[in-house]
Short mmCIF file of C-alpha atoms in Angstrom, two decimals:
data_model
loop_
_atom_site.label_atom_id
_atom_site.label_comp_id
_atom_site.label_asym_id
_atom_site.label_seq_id
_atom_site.Cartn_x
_atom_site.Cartn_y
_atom_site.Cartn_z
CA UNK A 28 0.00 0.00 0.00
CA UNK A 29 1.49 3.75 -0.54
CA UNK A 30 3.11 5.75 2.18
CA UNK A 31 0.95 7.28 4.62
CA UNK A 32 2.52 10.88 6.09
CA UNK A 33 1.93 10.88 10.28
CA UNK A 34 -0.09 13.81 10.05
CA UNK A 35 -2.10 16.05 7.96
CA UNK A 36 -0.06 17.51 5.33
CA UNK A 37 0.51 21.31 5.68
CA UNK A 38 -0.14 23.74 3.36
CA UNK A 39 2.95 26.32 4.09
CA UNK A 40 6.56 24.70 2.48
CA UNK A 41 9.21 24.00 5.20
CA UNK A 42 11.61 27.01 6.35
CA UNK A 43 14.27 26.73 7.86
CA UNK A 44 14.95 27.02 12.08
CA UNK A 45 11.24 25.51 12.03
CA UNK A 46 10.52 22.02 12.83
CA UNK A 47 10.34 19.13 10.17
CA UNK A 48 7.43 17.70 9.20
CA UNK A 49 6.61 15.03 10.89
CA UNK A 50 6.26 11.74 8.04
CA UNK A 51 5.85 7.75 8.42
CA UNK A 52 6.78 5.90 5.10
CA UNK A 53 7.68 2.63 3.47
CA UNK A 54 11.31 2.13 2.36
CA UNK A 55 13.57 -0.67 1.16
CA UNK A 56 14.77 -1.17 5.02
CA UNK A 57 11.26 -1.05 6.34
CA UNK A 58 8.72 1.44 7.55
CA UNK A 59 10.44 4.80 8.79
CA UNK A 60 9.69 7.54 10.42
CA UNK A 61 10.92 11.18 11.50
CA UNK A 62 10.64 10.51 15.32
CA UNK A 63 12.72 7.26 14.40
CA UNK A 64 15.86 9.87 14.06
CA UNK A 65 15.25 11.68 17.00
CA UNK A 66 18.59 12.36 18.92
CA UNK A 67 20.78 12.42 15.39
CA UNK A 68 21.16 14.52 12.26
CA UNK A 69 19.04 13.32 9.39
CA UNK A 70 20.42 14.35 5.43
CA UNK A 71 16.54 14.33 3.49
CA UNK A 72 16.67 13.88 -0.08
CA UNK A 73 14.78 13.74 -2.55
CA UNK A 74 15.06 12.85 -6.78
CA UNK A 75 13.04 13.17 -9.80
CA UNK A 76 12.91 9.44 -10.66
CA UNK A 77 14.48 5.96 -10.08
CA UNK A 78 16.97 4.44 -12.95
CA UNK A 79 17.70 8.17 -13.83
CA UNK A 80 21.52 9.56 -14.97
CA UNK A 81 22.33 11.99 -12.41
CA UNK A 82 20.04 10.38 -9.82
CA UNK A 83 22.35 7.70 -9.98
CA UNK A 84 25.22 9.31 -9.75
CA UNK A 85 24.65 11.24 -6.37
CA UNK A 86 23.61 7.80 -4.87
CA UNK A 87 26.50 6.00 -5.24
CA UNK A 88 28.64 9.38 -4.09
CA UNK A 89 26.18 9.32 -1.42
CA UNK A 90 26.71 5.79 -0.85
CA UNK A 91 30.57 6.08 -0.69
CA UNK A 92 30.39 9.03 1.37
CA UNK A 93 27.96 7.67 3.74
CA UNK A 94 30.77 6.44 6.45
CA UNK A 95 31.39 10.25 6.62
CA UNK A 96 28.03 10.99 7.30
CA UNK A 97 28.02 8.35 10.08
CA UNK A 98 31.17 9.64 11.63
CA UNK A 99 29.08 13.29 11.80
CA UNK A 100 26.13 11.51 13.28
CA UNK A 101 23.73 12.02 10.37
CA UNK A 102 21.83 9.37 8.89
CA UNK A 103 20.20 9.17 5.58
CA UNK A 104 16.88 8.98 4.01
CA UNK A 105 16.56 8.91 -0.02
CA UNK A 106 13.17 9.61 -1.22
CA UNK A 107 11.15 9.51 -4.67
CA UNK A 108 7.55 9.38 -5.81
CA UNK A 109 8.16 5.75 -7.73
CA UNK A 110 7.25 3.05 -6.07
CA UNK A 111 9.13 0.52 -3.30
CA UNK A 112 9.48 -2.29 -6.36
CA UNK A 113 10.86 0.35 -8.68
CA UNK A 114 13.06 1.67 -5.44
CA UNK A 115 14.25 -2.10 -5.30
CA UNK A 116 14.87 -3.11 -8.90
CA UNK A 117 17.05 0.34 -9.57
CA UNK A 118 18.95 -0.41 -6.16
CA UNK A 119 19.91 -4.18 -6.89
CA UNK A 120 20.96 -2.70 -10.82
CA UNK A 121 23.11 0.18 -9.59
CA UNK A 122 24.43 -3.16 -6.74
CA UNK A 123 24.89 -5.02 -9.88
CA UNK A 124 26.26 -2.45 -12.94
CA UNK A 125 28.30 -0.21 -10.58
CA UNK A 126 29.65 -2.33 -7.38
CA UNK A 127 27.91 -0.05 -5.04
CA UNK A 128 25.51 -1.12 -2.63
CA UNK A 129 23.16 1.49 -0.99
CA UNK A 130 23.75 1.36 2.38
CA UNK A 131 20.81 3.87 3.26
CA UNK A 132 16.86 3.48 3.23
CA UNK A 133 14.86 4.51 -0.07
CA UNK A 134 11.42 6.26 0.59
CA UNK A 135 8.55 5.75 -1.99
CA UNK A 136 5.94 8.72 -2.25
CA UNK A 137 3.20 7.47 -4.89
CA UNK A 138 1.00 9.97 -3.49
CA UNK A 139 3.63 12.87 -4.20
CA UNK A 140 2.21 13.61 -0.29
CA UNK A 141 5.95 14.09 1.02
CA UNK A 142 6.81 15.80 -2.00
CA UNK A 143 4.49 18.29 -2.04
CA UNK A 144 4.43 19.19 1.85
CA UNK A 145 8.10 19.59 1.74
CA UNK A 146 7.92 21.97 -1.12
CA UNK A 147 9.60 19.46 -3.74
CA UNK A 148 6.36 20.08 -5.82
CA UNK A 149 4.56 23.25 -6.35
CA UNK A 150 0.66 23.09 -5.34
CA UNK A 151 -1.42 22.17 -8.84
CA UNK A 152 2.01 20.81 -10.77
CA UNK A 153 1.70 17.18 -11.22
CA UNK A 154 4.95 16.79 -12.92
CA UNK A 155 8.03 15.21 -10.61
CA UNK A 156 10.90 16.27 -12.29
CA UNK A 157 11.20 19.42 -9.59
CA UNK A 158 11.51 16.74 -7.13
CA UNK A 159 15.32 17.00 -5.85
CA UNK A 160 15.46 18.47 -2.42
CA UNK A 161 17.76 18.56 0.47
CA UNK A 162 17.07 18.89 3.89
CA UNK A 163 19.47 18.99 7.21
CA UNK A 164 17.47 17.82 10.22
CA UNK A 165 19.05 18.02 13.38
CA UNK A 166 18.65 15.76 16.59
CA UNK A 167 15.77 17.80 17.68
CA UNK A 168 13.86 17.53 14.85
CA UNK A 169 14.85 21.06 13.45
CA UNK A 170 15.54 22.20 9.85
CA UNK A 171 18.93 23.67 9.72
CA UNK A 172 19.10 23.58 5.70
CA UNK A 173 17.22 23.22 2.67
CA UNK A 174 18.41 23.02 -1.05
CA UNK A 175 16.72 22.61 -4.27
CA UNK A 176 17.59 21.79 -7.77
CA UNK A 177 16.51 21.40 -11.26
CA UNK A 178 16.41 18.39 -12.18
CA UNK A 179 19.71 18.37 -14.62
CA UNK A 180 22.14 19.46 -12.09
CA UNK A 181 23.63 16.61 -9.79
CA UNK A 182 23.80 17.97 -5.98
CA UNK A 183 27.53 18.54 -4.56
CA UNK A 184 27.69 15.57 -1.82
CA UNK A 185 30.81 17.23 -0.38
CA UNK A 186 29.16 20.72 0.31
CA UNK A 187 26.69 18.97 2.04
CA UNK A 188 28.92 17.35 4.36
CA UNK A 189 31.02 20.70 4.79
CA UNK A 190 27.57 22.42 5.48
CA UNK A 191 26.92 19.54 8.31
CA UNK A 192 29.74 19.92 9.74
CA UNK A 193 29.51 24.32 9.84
CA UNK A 194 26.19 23.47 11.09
CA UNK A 195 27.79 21.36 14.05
CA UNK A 196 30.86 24.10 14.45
CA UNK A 197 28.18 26.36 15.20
CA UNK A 198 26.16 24.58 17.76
CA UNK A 199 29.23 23.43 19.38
CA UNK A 200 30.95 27.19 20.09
CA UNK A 201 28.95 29.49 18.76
CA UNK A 202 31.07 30.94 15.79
CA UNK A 203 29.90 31.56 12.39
CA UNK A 204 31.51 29.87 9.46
CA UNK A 205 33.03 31.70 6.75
CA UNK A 206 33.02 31.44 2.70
CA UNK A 207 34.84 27.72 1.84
CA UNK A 208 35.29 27.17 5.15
CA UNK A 209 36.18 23.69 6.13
CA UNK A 210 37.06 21.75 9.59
CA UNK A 211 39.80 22.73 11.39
CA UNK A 212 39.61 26.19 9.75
CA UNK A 213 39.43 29.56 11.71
CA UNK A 214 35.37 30.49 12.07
CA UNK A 215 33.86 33.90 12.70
CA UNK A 216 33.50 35.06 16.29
CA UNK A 217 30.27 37.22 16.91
CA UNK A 218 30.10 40.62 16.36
CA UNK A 219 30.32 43.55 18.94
CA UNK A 220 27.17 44.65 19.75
CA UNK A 221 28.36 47.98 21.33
CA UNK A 222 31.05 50.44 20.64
CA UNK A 223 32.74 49.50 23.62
CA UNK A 224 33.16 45.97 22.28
CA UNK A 225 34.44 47.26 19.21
CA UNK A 226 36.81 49.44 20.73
CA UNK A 227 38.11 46.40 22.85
CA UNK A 228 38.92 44.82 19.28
CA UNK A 229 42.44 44.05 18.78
CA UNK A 230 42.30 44.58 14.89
CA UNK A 231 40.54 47.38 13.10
CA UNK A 232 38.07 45.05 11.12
CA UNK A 233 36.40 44.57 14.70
CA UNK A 234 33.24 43.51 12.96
CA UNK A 235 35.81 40.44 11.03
CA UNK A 236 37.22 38.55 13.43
CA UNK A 237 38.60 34.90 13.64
CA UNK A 238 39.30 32.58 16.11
CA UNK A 239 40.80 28.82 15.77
CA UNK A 240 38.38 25.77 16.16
CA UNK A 241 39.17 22.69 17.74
CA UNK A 242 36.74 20.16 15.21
CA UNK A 243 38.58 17.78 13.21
CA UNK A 244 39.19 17.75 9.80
CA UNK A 245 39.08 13.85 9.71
CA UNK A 246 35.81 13.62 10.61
CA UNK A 247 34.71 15.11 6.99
CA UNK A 248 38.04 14.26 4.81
CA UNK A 249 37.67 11.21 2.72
#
């Protein structure tokens, strides 16, 4: 039977610092749901359709990247409007053709319910090929970051790890990340919020300052 979603589907699209929507649907490793990743990070995705070129490209770099992802604490959750058999067949092919197996559950969406609650499909457009999403969920059930693109450009799997782990840098010392950044890189202490913190600043660009971070590179490097 198709995937049924926990709870009514809302009409606004998700935004981020508000809390996911909550879902319960069938995959290839059994039913899932969102309060099944409670207490870890959670990489959503989404793609246009199964036995698709760049589709199957970003899962087998997902696939190969996903020890990285575990080391960061983030599971993953792929998800498409096809069906579970169609999820199956295209998993055991790419298996099969490429030497990769997916390590990760597969999510089918018949309905386009998911789809369409998470924004992956505009309201009235019955057409899936705007269906490639990303979403950052963090252990409290929190969207941290979205993405979405067109369905003929592949999605970088190593930003999103470097965006997980900025997203961690942050709620570990408080410090912005800057442009590029990556672990183990200097991040961006607050700004003053008075003139007497800025005058306390020991370089002129008071409102650009860096300080060193103590997160490992390894944790993100293949």
């Amino acid at each position: 039977m198709p995937d049924t979603p926990a709870e009514p589907i809302p009409l606004d699209p998700p935004r981020l610092g508000a809390p996911a929507i909550p879902f319960r649907v069938r995959t290839t490793m059994g039913e899932r749901s969102l309060a099944d990743y409670r207490g870890r990070w959670l990489l959503l995705f989404s793609h246009p359709a199964d036995f698709t070129p760049v589709c199957t490209s970003e899962f087998i770099a997902l696939a190969r990247a996903h020890p990285r992802f575990q080391a960061l604490g983030c599971e993953l959750l792929g998800l498409s409007v096809d069906s579970l058999f169609a999820h199956l067949a295209w998993l055991r092919a790419i298996e099969a053709e490429f030497g990769v197996a997916i390590p990760f559950p597969v999510a089918e969406d018949i309905s386009m319910a998911m789809a369409r609650a998470y924004g992956m499909i505009h309201p009235g457009d019955s057409s899936t090929a705007t269906v490639r999403g990303s979403f950052l969920i963090d252990p409290a059930g929190i969207i941290r970051l979205l993405a979405y693109y067109p369905m003929s450009t592949g999605r970088s799997v190593e930003e999103l790890l470097r965006s997980l782990a900025a997203l961690q840098e942050h709620d570990a010392s408080g410090l912005s990340t800057p442009a590029d950044w990556q672990p183990g890189a200097p991040a961006l202490r607050p700004p003053p919020q008075t003139l007497e913190e800025a005058a306390r600043s020991a370089t002129p660009a008071w409102y650009h300052q860096t300080q060193p971070t103590t997160r490992s590179r390894k944790t993100v490097k293949p």
